[in-house]
PDB file of C-alpha atoms in Angstrom:
ATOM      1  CA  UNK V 280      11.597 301.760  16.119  1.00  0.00           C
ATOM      2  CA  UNK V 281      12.147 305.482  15.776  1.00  0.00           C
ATOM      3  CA  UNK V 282      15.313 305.365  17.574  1.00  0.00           C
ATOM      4  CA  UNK V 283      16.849 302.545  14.925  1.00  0.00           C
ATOM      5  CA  UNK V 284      17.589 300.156  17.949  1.00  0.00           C
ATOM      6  CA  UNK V 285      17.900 296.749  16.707  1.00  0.00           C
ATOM      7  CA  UNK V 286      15.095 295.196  19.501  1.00  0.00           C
ATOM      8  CA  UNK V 287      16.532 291.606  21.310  1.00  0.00           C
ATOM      9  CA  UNK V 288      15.394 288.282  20.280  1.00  0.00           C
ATOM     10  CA  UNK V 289      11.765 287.437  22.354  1.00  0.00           C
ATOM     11  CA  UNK V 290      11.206 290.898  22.685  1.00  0.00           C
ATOM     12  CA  UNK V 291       7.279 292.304  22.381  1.00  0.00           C
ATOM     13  CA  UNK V 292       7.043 294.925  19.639  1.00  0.00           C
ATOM     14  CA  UNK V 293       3.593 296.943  18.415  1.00  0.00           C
ATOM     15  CA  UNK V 294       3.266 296.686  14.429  1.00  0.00           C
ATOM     16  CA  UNK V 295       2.562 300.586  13.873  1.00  0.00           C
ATOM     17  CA  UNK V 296       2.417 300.238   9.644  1.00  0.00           C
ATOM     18  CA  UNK V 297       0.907 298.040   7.666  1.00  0.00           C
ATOM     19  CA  UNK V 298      -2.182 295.524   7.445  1.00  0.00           C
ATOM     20  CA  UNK V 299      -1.210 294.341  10.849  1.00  0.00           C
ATOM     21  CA  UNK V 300      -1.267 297.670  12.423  1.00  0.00           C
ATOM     22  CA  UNK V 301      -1.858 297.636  16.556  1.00  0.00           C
ATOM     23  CA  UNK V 302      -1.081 294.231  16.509  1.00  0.00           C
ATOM     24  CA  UNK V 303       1.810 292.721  19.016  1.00  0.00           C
ATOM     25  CA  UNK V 304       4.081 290.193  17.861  1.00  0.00           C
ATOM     26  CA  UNK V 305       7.412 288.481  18.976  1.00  0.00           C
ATOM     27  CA  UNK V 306      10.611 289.283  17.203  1.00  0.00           C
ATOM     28  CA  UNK V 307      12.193 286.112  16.293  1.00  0.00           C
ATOM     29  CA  UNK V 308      16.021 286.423  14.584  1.00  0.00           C
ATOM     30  CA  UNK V 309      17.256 289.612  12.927  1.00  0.00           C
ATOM     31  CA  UNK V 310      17.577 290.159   8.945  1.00  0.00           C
ATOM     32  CA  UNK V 311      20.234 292.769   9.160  1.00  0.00           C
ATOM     33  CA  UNK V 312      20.348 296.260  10.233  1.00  0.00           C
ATOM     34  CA  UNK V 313      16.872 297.315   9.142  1.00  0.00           C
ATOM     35  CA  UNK V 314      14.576 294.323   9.080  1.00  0.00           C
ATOM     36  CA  UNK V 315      13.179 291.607  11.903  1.00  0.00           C
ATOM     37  CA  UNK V 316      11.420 288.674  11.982  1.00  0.00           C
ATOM     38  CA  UNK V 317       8.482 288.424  13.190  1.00  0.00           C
ATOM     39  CA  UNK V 318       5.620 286.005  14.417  1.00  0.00           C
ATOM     40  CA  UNK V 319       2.817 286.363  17.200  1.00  0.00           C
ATOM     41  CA  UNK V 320       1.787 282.637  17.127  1.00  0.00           C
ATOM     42  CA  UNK V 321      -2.063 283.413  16.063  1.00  0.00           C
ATOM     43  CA  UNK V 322      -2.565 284.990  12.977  1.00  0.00           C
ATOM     44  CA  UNK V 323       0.961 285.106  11.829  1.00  0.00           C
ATOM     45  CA  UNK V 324       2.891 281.682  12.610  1.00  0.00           C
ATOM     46  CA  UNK V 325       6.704 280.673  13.705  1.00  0.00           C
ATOM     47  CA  UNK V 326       6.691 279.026  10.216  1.00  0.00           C
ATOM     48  CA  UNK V 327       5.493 281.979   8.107  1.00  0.00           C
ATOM     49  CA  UNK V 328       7.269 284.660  10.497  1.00  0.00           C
ATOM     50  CA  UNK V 329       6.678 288.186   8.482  1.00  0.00           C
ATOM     51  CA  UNK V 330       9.933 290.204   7.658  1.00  0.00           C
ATOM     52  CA  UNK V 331       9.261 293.964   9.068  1.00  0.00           C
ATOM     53  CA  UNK V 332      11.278 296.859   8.742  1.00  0.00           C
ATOM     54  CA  UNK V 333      12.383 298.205  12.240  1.00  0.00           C
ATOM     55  CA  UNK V 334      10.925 302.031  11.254  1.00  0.00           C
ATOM     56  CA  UNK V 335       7.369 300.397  11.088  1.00  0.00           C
ATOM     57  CA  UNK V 336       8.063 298.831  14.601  1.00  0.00           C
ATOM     58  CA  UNK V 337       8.154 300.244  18.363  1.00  0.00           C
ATOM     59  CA  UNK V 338       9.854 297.784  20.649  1.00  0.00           C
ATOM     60  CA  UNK V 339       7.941 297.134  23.891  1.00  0.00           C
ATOM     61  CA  UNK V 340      10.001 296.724  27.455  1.00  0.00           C
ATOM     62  CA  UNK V 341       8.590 293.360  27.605  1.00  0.00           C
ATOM     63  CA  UNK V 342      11.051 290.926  26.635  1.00  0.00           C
ATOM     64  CA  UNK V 343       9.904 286.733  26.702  1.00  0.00           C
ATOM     65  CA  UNK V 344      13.133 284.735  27.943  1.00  0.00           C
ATOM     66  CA  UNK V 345      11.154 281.423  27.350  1.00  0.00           C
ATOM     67  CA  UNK V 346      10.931 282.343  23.728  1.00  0.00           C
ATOM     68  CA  UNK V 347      14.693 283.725  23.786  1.00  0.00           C
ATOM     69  CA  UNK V 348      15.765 280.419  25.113  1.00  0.00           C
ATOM     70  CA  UNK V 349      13.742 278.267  22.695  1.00  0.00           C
ATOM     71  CA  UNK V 350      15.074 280.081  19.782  1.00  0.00           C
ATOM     72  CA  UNK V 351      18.721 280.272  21.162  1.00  0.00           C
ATOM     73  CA  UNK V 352      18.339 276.136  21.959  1.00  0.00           C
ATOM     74  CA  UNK V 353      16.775 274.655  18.837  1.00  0.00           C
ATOM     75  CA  UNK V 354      15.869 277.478  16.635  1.00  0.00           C
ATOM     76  CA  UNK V 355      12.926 277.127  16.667  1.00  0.00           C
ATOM     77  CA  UNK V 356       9.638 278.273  19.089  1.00  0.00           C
ATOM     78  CA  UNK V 357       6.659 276.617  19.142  1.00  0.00           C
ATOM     79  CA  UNK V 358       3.215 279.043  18.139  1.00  0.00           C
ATOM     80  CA  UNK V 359       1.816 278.108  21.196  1.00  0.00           C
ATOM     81  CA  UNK V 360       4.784 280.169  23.167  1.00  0.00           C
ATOM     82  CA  UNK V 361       4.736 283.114  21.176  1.00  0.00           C
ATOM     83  CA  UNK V 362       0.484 283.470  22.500  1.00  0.00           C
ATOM     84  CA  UNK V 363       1.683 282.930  25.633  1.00  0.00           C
ATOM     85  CA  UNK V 364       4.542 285.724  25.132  1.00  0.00           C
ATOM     86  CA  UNK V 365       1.959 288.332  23.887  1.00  0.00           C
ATOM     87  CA  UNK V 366      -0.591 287.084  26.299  1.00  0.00           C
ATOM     88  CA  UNK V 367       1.725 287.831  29.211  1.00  0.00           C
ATOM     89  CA  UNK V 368       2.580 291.340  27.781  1.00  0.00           C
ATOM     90  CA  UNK V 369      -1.135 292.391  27.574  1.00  0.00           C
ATOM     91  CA  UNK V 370      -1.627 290.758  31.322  1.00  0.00           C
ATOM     92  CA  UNK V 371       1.883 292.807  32.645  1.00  0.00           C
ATOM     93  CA  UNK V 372       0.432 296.026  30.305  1.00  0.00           C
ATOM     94  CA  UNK V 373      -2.960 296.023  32.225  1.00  0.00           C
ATOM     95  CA  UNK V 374      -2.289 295.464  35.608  1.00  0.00           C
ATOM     96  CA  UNK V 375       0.264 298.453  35.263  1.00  0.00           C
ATOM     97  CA  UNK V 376      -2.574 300.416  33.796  1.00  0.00           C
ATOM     98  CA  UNK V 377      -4.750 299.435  36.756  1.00  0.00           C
ATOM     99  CA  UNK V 378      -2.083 300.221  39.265  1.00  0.00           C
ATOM    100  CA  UNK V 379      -1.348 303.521  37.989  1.00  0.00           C
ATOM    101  CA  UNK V 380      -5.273 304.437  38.057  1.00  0.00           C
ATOM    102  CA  UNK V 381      -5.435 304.395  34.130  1.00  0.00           C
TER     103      UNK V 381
END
């Protein structure tokens, strides 16, 4: 996040560095000013969430309020949730893309 906002729990963000780059993922609880947790359910799971630094991130507009509630509830989000998070994103993503003539 090139602008060093500090993105919002449930909130979409593209990996841009690293083995995982392209990838989208959910940004479960903050580390402190310059690292998030991460998880997208799939390949990377709410159990072995993967601690990114914010400057290798770029926060999407897309923000999951199921996955935002879950985590601000029980602390915890089932994998399962976070698919259905990035799923939604990618749905949202391409029918804007088709609507704009993309």
């Amino acid at each position: 996040m090139n602008n060093q906002s500090i993105p919002h729990i449930g909130q979409i963000v593209k990996i841009l560095r690293g083995k995982d780059a392209g990838q989208l993922a959910v940004v479960l609880t903050q580390a402190d000013n310059k690292f998030v947790y991460i998880a997208d359910g799939d390949k990377r799971k709410f159990d072995q969430a993967k601690k990114k630094n914010l400057l290798h991130l770029e926060a999407q507009s897309y923000i999951s309020s199921e996955v935002a509630n879950s985590l601000m509830e029980n602390g915890r989000v089932t994998n399962g949730k976070l698919r259905y998070a990035v799923m939604m994103f990618r749905l949202s993503t391409e029918s804007n893309a088709e609507q704009r003539g993309d």
